[in-house]
PDB file of C-alpha atoms in Angstrom:
ATOM      1  CA  UNK A   1      11.501 -21.750 -15.562  1.00 52.00           C
ATOM      2  CA  UNK A   2       8.914 -18.738 -15.360  1.00 62.00           C
ATOM      3  CA  UNK A   3       5.695 -19.447 -12.902  1.00 91.00           C
ATOM      4  CA  UNK A   4       2.427 -17.531 -13.772  1.00 93.00           C
ATOM      5  CA  UNK A   5      -0.486 -17.333 -11.883  1.00 94.00           C
ATOM      6  CA  UNK A   6      -3.513 -15.616 -13.330  1.00 94.00           C
ATOM      7  CA  UNK A   7      -6.495 -13.674 -11.522  1.00 94.00           C
ATOM      8  CA  UNK A   8      -9.331 -12.607 -12.795  1.00 95.00           C
ATOM      9  CA  UNK A   9     -12.702 -11.038 -11.037  1.00 94.00           C
ATOM     10  CA  UNK A  10     -15.637 -10.048 -13.337  1.00 93.00           C
ATOM     11  CA  UNK A  11     -19.223  -9.053 -12.368  1.00 92.00           C
ATOM     12  CA  UNK A  12     -21.497  -6.173 -12.953  1.00 87.00           C
ATOM     13  CA  UNK A  13     -22.667  -3.077 -11.144  1.00 82.00           C
ATOM     14  CA  UNK A  14     -26.164  -2.052 -10.642  1.00 82.00           C
ATOM     15  CA  UNK A  15     -27.055   1.059  -9.059  1.00 78.00           C
ATOM     16  CA  UNK A  16     -30.829   2.726  -8.165  1.00 78.00           C
ATOM     17  CA  UNK A  17     -30.671   6.276  -7.328  1.00 74.00           C
ATOM     18  CA  UNK A  18     -33.940   7.351  -5.385  1.00 76.00           C
ATOM     19  CA  UNK A  19     -33.232  10.866  -7.192  1.00 69.00           C
ATOM     20  CA  UNK A  20     -33.478   9.415 -10.518  1.00 65.00           C
ATOM     21  CA  UNK A  21     -34.680  13.716 -11.416  1.00 65.00           C
ATOM     22  CA  UNK A  22     -30.865  13.841 -10.907  1.00 63.00           C
ATOM     23  CA  UNK A  23     -29.010  10.861 -11.409  1.00 65.00           C
ATOM     24  CA  UNK A  24     -29.426   8.584 -14.010  1.00 70.00           C
ATOM     25  CA  UNK A  25     -29.065   4.500 -13.075  1.00 73.00           C
ATOM     26  CA  UNK A  26     -26.268   3.026 -13.656  1.00 76.00           C
ATOM     27  CA  UNK A  27     -25.624  -0.857 -14.649  1.00 78.00           C
ATOM     28  CA  UNK A  28     -21.912  -1.922 -16.214  1.00 78.00           C
ATOM     29  CA  UNK A  29     -19.560  -4.521 -16.778  1.00 82.00           C
ATOM     30  CA  UNK A  30     -16.577  -4.660 -14.241  1.00 88.00           C
ATOM     31  CA  UNK A  31     -13.719  -6.921 -13.944  1.00 93.00           C
ATOM     32  CA  UNK A  32     -10.151  -6.778 -11.873  1.00 94.00           C
ATOM     33  CA  UNK A  33      -7.081  -9.257 -13.188  1.00 96.00           C
ATOM     34  CA  UNK A  34      -3.797  -9.851 -12.271  1.00 96.00           C
ATOM     35  CA  UNK A  35      -1.059 -11.543 -13.974  1.00 96.00           C
ATOM     36  CA  UNK A  36       1.780 -12.173 -11.200  1.00 96.00           C
ATOM     37  CA  UNK A  37       5.044 -14.302 -13.053  1.00 95.00           C
ATOM     38  CA  UNK A  38       8.548 -15.156 -11.356  1.00 94.00           C
ATOM     39  CA  UNK A  39      10.540 -14.360 -14.752  1.00 92.00           C
ATOM     40  CA  UNK A  40      13.448 -15.719 -12.850  1.00 91.00           C
ATOM     41  CA  UNK A  41      14.308 -16.369  -8.970  1.00 92.00           C
ATOM     42  CA  UNK A  42      15.926 -13.152  -8.518  1.00 94.00           C
ATOM     43  CA  UNK A  43      13.081 -11.406 -10.902  1.00 95.00           C
ATOM     44  CA  UNK A  44       9.433 -10.989 -10.586  1.00 96.00           C
ATOM     45  CA  UNK A  45       6.015  -9.288 -12.784  1.00 97.00           C
ATOM     46  CA  UNK A  46       3.192  -8.392 -11.508  1.00 97.00           C
ATOM     47  CA  UNK A  47       0.171  -6.549 -13.969  1.00 97.00           C
ATOM     48  CA  UNK A  48      -3.518  -5.322 -12.670  1.00 97.00           C
ATOM     49  CA  UNK A  49      -5.819  -4.250 -14.995  1.00 96.00           C
ATOM     50  CA  UNK A  50      -9.138  -2.771 -13.615  1.00 95.00           C
ATOM     51  CA  UNK A  51     -12.828  -1.844 -14.978  1.00 94.00           C
ATOM     52  CA  UNK A  52     -15.585  -0.149 -13.136  1.00 89.00           C
ATOM     53  CA  UNK A  53     -17.313   2.550 -11.391  1.00 85.00           C
ATOM     54  CA  UNK A  54     -16.325   5.021  -8.608  1.00 82.00           C
ATOM     55  CA  UNK A  55     -18.734   7.034  -6.481  1.00 81.00           C
ATOM     56  CA  UNK A  56     -18.916  10.689  -6.953  1.00 82.00           C
ATOM     57  CA  UNK A  57     -19.798  13.531  -5.423  1.00 79.00           C
ATOM     58  CA  UNK A  58     -18.356  15.994  -8.210  1.00 82.00           C
ATOM     59  CA  UNK A  59     -21.136  18.384  -9.188  1.00 82.00           C
ATOM     60  CA  UNK A  60     -24.172  16.488 -11.042  1.00 77.00           C
ATOM     61  CA  UNK A  61     -22.045  13.026 -11.512  1.00 80.00           C
ATOM     62  CA  UNK A  62     -22.428   9.953  -8.854  1.00 77.00           C
ATOM     63  CA  UNK A  63     -19.969   8.252 -10.343  1.00 81.00           C
ATOM     64  CA  UNK A  64     -17.341   7.994 -12.468  1.00 87.00           C
ATOM     65  CA  UNK A  65     -15.790   5.350 -14.854  1.00 90.00           C
ATOM     66  CA  UNK A  66     -12.322   4.096 -14.403  1.00 92.00           C
ATOM     67  CA  UNK A  67      -9.961   2.158 -16.210  1.00 96.00           C
ATOM     68  CA  UNK A  68      -6.591   1.758 -15.330  1.00 96.00           C
ATOM     69  CA  UNK A  69      -3.449  -0.635 -15.620  1.00 98.00           C
ATOM     70  CA  UNK A  70      -0.583  -1.109 -13.142  1.00 98.00           C
ATOM     71  CA  UNK A  71       2.637  -2.834 -13.242  1.00 97.00           C
ATOM     72  CA  UNK A  72       5.006  -3.865 -10.639  1.00 97.00           C
ATOM     73  CA  UNK A  73       8.349  -5.377 -11.183  1.00 97.00           C
ATOM     74  CA  UNK A  74      10.538  -6.676  -8.389  1.00 96.00           C
ATOM     75  CA  UNK A  75      14.438  -7.352  -8.432  1.00 97.00           C
ATOM     76  CA  UNK A  76      15.992  -9.350  -5.594  1.00 95.00           C
ATOM     77  CA  UNK A  77      19.736  -7.420  -5.483  1.00 95.00           C
ATOM     78  CA  UNK A  78      21.157  -9.752  -2.865  1.00 91.00           C
ATOM     79  CA  UNK A  79      19.614 -12.543  -0.401  1.00 86.00           C
ATOM     80  CA  UNK A  80      18.498  -9.647   1.630  1.00 93.00           C
ATOM     81  CA  UNK A  81      17.918  -6.722  -0.535  1.00 95.00           C
ATOM     82  CA  UNK A  82      15.272  -6.333  -3.134  1.00 96.00           C
ATOM     83  CA  UNK A  83      14.620  -3.450  -5.761  1.00 97.00           C
ATOM     84  CA  UNK A  84      10.668  -2.506  -6.455  1.00 97.00           C
ATOM     85  CA  UNK A  85       9.827  -0.472  -9.490  1.00 98.00           C
ATOM     86  CA  UNK A  86       6.357   0.201 -10.843  1.00 97.00           C
ATOM     87  CA  UNK A  87       3.837   2.447 -12.446  1.00 97.00           C
ATOM     88  CA  UNK A  88       0.220   2.999 -12.616  1.00 97.00           C
ATOM     89  CA  UNK A  89      -1.755   4.772 -16.005  1.00 98.00           C
ATOM     90  CA  UNK A  90      -5.570   5.713 -15.852  1.00 97.00           C
ATOM     91  CA  UNK A  91      -8.369   7.579 -16.961  1.00 97.00           C
ATOM     92  CA  UNK A  92     -11.405   8.522 -14.963  1.00 94.00           C
ATOM     93  CA  UNK A  93     -14.541   9.275 -17.294  1.00 92.00           C
ATOM     94  CA  UNK A  94     -17.671  11.384 -15.816  1.00 90.00           C
ATOM     95  CA  UNK A  95     -20.740  11.005 -17.727  1.00 86.00           C
ATOM     96  CA  UNK A  96     -22.528  14.440 -17.650  1.00 85.00           C
ATOM     97  CA  UNK A  97     -21.482  17.762 -18.629  1.00 87.00           C
ATOM     98  CA  UNK A  98     -20.036  19.934 -15.638  1.00 85.00           C
ATOM     99  CA  UNK A  99     -20.153  23.781 -15.722  1.00 85.00           C
ATOM    100  CA  UNK A 100     -16.521  24.735 -14.784  1.00 83.00           C
ATOM    101  CA  UNK A 101     -17.060  28.676 -15.763  1.00 82.00           C
ATOM    102  CA  UNK A 102     -14.078  30.474 -17.478  1.00 81.00           C
ATOM    103  CA  UNK A 103     -12.834  26.486 -18.053  1.00 79.00           C
ATOM    104  CA  UNK A 104     -16.144  25.322 -19.802  1.00 81.00           C
ATOM    105  CA  UNK A 105     -18.879  23.328 -19.992  1.00 87.00           C
ATOM    106  CA  UNK A 106     -18.145  19.568 -21.127  1.00 90.00           C
ATOM    107  CA  UNK A 107     -17.864  16.301 -19.618  1.00 90.00           C
ATOM    108  CA  UNK A 108     -14.687  15.690 -17.312  1.00 91.00           C
ATOM    109  CA  UNK A 109     -11.949  13.478 -18.209  1.00 94.00           C
ATOM    110  CA  UNK A 110      -8.751  12.762 -15.815  1.00 95.00           C
ATOM    111  CA  UNK A 111      -5.611  11.040 -16.797  1.00 97.00           C
ATOM    112  CA  UNK A 112      -4.223   9.806 -13.919  1.00 97.00           C
ATOM    113  CA  UNK A 113      -0.402   8.077 -13.600  1.00 98.00           C
ATOM    114  CA  UNK A 114       1.985   7.296 -11.195  1.00 98.00           C
ATOM    115  CA  UNK A 115       5.895   6.112 -10.559  1.00 98.00           C
ATOM    116  CA  UNK A 116       7.214   4.079  -7.691  1.00 98.00           C
ATOM    117  CA  UNK A 117      10.613   2.645  -6.896  1.00 98.00           C
ATOM    118  CA  UNK A 118      11.763   1.912  -3.452  1.00 97.00           C
ATOM    119  CA  UNK A 119      14.747  -0.988  -1.711  1.00 97.00           C
ATOM    120  CA  UNK A 120      13.737  -3.531   0.671  1.00 95.00           C
ATOM    121  CA  UNK A 121      15.619  -5.466   3.126  1.00 95.00           C
ATOM    122  CA  UNK A 122      15.543  -8.545   5.082  1.00 92.00           C
ATOM    123  CA  UNK A 123      16.476  -7.810   8.501  1.00 90.00           C
ATOM    124  CA  UNK A 124      16.026 -11.287   9.276  1.00 90.00           C
ATOM    125  CA  UNK A 125      13.359 -14.093   8.397  1.00 89.00           C
ATOM    126  CA  UNK A 126      10.010 -12.707   8.737  1.00 88.00           C
ATOM    127  CA  UNK A 127      10.856  -9.311   9.501  1.00 92.00           C
ATOM    128  CA  UNK A 128      11.790  -6.914   6.702  1.00 93.00           C
ATOM    129  CA  UNK A 129      11.541  -2.928   6.083  1.00 95.00           C
ATOM    130  CA  UNK A 130      11.314  -0.484   3.006  1.00 96.00           C
ATOM    131  CA  UNK A 131      11.576   2.707   1.684  1.00 97.00           C
ATOM    132  CA  UNK A 132       9.301   3.886  -1.392  1.00 97.00           C
ATOM    133  CA  UNK A 133       9.513   7.109  -2.973  1.00 98.00           C
ATOM    134  CA  UNK A 134       5.915   7.810  -5.553  1.00 97.00           C
ATOM    135  CA  UNK A 135       5.102  10.251  -7.653  1.00 98.00           C
ATOM    136  CA  UNK A 136       1.203  10.718  -8.718  1.00 97.00           C
ATOM    137  CA  UNK A 137      -0.674  12.612 -10.990  1.00 97.00           C
ATOM    138  CA  UNK A 138      -4.118  13.742 -12.173  1.00 96.00           C
ATOM    139  CA  UNK A 139      -4.183  15.838 -15.803  1.00 96.00           C
ATOM    140  CA  UNK A 140      -7.783  16.674 -16.504  1.00 94.00           C
ATOM    141  CA  UNK A 141      -9.309  18.477 -19.537  1.00 91.00           C
ATOM    142  CA  UNK A 142     -10.449  20.828 -16.765  1.00 90.00           C
ATOM    143  CA  UNK A 143      -6.641  22.350 -15.769  1.00 90.00           C
ATOM    144  CA  UNK A 144      -7.790  23.356 -12.064  1.00 89.00           C
ATOM    145  CA  UNK A 145      -8.232  19.571 -11.109  1.00 91.00           C
ATOM    146  CA  UNK A 146      -4.618  18.689 -12.286  1.00 95.00           C
ATOM    147  CA  UNK A 147      -2.515  17.943  -9.254  1.00 95.00           C
ATOM    148  CA  UNK A 148       1.062  16.123  -8.300  1.00 97.00           C
ATOM    149  CA  UNK A 149       1.177  14.275  -5.445  1.00 97.00           C
ATOM    150  CA  UNK A 150       5.072  13.536  -4.545  1.00 97.00           C
ATOM    151  CA  UNK A 151       5.250  10.198  -1.329  1.00 96.00           C
ATOM    152  CA  UNK A 152       8.009   8.909   0.661  1.00 97.00           C
ATOM    153  CA  UNK A 153       6.859   5.825   2.304  1.00 96.00           C
ATOM    154  CA  UNK A 154       8.764   3.951   5.259  1.00 97.00           C
ATOM    155  CA  UNK A 155       7.396   0.398   6.496  1.00 94.00           C
ATOM    156  CA  UNK A 156       8.354  -2.359   8.732  1.00 95.00           C
ATOM    157  CA  UNK A 157       6.757  -6.180   8.269  1.00 92.00           C
ATOM    158  CA  UNK A 158       6.648  -9.067  10.267  1.00 93.00           C
ATOM    159  CA  UNK A 159       5.156 -12.243   8.509  1.00 87.00           C
ATOM    160  CA  UNK A 160       4.736 -15.758  10.434  1.00 83.00           C
TER     161      UNK A 160
END
């Protein structure tokens, strides 16, 4: 039988800027939610969703709106070895038009994405190690802000 938990946090963001000649005040609904499910004894799934605003120093934009979703799937291969895979997709919307010279004048919008996969090995009870690869990217409507970020991460964790 699947065991599922749901976590939802909602609220509001209210920002008042001293320089209202440069920045508009900001009021918005924010939310973050996670659904975690133990689908089978050897398989779990976690979905996360978020909407909010993040501080920014990009031109005259004091913030950008962020919306994203993330998933993670963990498969226990043996009693000690687990495989993790996941991905992220999101969008950043900047409220004010930006002048990017030859790239044009328009509101900036970025798609943020990522894929990851890795292995975790339980050395002894309460002590494990892992190796993870992640590819992240940003695809912007201003191409000069596009990037690809490759990461290889190793970790050791102790729990008691």
